[in-house]
Coordinates of C-alpha atoms in Angstrom, one line a residue:
X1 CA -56.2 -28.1 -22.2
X2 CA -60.0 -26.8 -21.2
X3 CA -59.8 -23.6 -19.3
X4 CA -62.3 -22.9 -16.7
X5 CA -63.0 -19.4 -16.1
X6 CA -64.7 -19.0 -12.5
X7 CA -65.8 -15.5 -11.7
X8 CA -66.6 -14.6 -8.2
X9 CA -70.6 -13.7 -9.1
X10 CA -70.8 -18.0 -9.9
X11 CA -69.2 -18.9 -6.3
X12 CA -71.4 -20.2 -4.0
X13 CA -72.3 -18.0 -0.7
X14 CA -71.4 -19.3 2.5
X15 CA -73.5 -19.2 5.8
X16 CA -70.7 -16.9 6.8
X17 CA -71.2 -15.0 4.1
X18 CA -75.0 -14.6 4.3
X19 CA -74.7 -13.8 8.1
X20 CA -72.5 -10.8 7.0
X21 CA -74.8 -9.9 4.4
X22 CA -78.1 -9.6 6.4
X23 CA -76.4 -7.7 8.9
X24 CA -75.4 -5.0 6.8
X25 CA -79.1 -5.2 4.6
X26 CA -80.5 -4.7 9.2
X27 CA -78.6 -2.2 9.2
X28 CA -78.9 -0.2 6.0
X29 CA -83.1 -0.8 6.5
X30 CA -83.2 0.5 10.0
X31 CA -81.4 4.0 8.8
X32 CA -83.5 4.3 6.0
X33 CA -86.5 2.9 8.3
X34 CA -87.7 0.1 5.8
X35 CA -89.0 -2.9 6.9
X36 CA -86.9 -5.9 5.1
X37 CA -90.6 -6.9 2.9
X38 CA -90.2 -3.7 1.5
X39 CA -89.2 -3.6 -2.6
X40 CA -86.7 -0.9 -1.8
X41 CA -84.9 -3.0 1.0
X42 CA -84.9 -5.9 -1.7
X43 CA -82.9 -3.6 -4.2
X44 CA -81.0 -2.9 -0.6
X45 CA -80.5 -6.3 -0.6
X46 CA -79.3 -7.3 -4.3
X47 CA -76.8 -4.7 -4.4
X48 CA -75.1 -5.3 -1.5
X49 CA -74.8 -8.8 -2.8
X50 CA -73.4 -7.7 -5.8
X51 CA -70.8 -5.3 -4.2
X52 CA -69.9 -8.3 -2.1
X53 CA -69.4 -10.5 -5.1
X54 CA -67.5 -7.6 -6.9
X55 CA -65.0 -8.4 -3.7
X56 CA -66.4 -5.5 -1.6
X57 CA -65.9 -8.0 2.2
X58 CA -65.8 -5.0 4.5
X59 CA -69.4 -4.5 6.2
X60 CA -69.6 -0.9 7.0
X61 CA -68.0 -0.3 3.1
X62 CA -70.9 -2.4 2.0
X63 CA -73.3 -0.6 4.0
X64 CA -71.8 2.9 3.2
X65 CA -71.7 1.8 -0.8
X66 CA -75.1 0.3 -1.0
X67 CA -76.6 3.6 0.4
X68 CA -74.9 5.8 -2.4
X69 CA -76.3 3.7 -5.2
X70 CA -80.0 4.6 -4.1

């Protein structure tokens, strides 16, 4: 029998998911007073995506988490 292993980083994002997401990376931007364009707010960005795919759902956890890693 072929076992699949499926993690969550190769599961696809959701519209639901994304709306979450760019919420928090608004809100995370407009405290640290970056514009979105910005190559910090794109690290911002990926690691709230990560977090989230690590199983991190919670916005203001994601927000709070994704300002102690920079």
């Amino acid at each position: 029998m072929l076992r699949s292993s499926i993690h969550p980083h190769d599961l696809p994002l959701f519209s639901e998911d994304l709306d979450l997401l760019s919420q928090v990376l608004d809100k995370v931007c407009v405290e640290r007073g970056l514009v979105r364009t910005a190559p910090e707010a794109e690290r911002i960005g990926a690691v709230i995506i990560q977090l989230y795919r690590q199983g991190v759902r919670d916005g203001g956890k994601l927000a709070d988490l994704a300002k102690t890693y920079l």
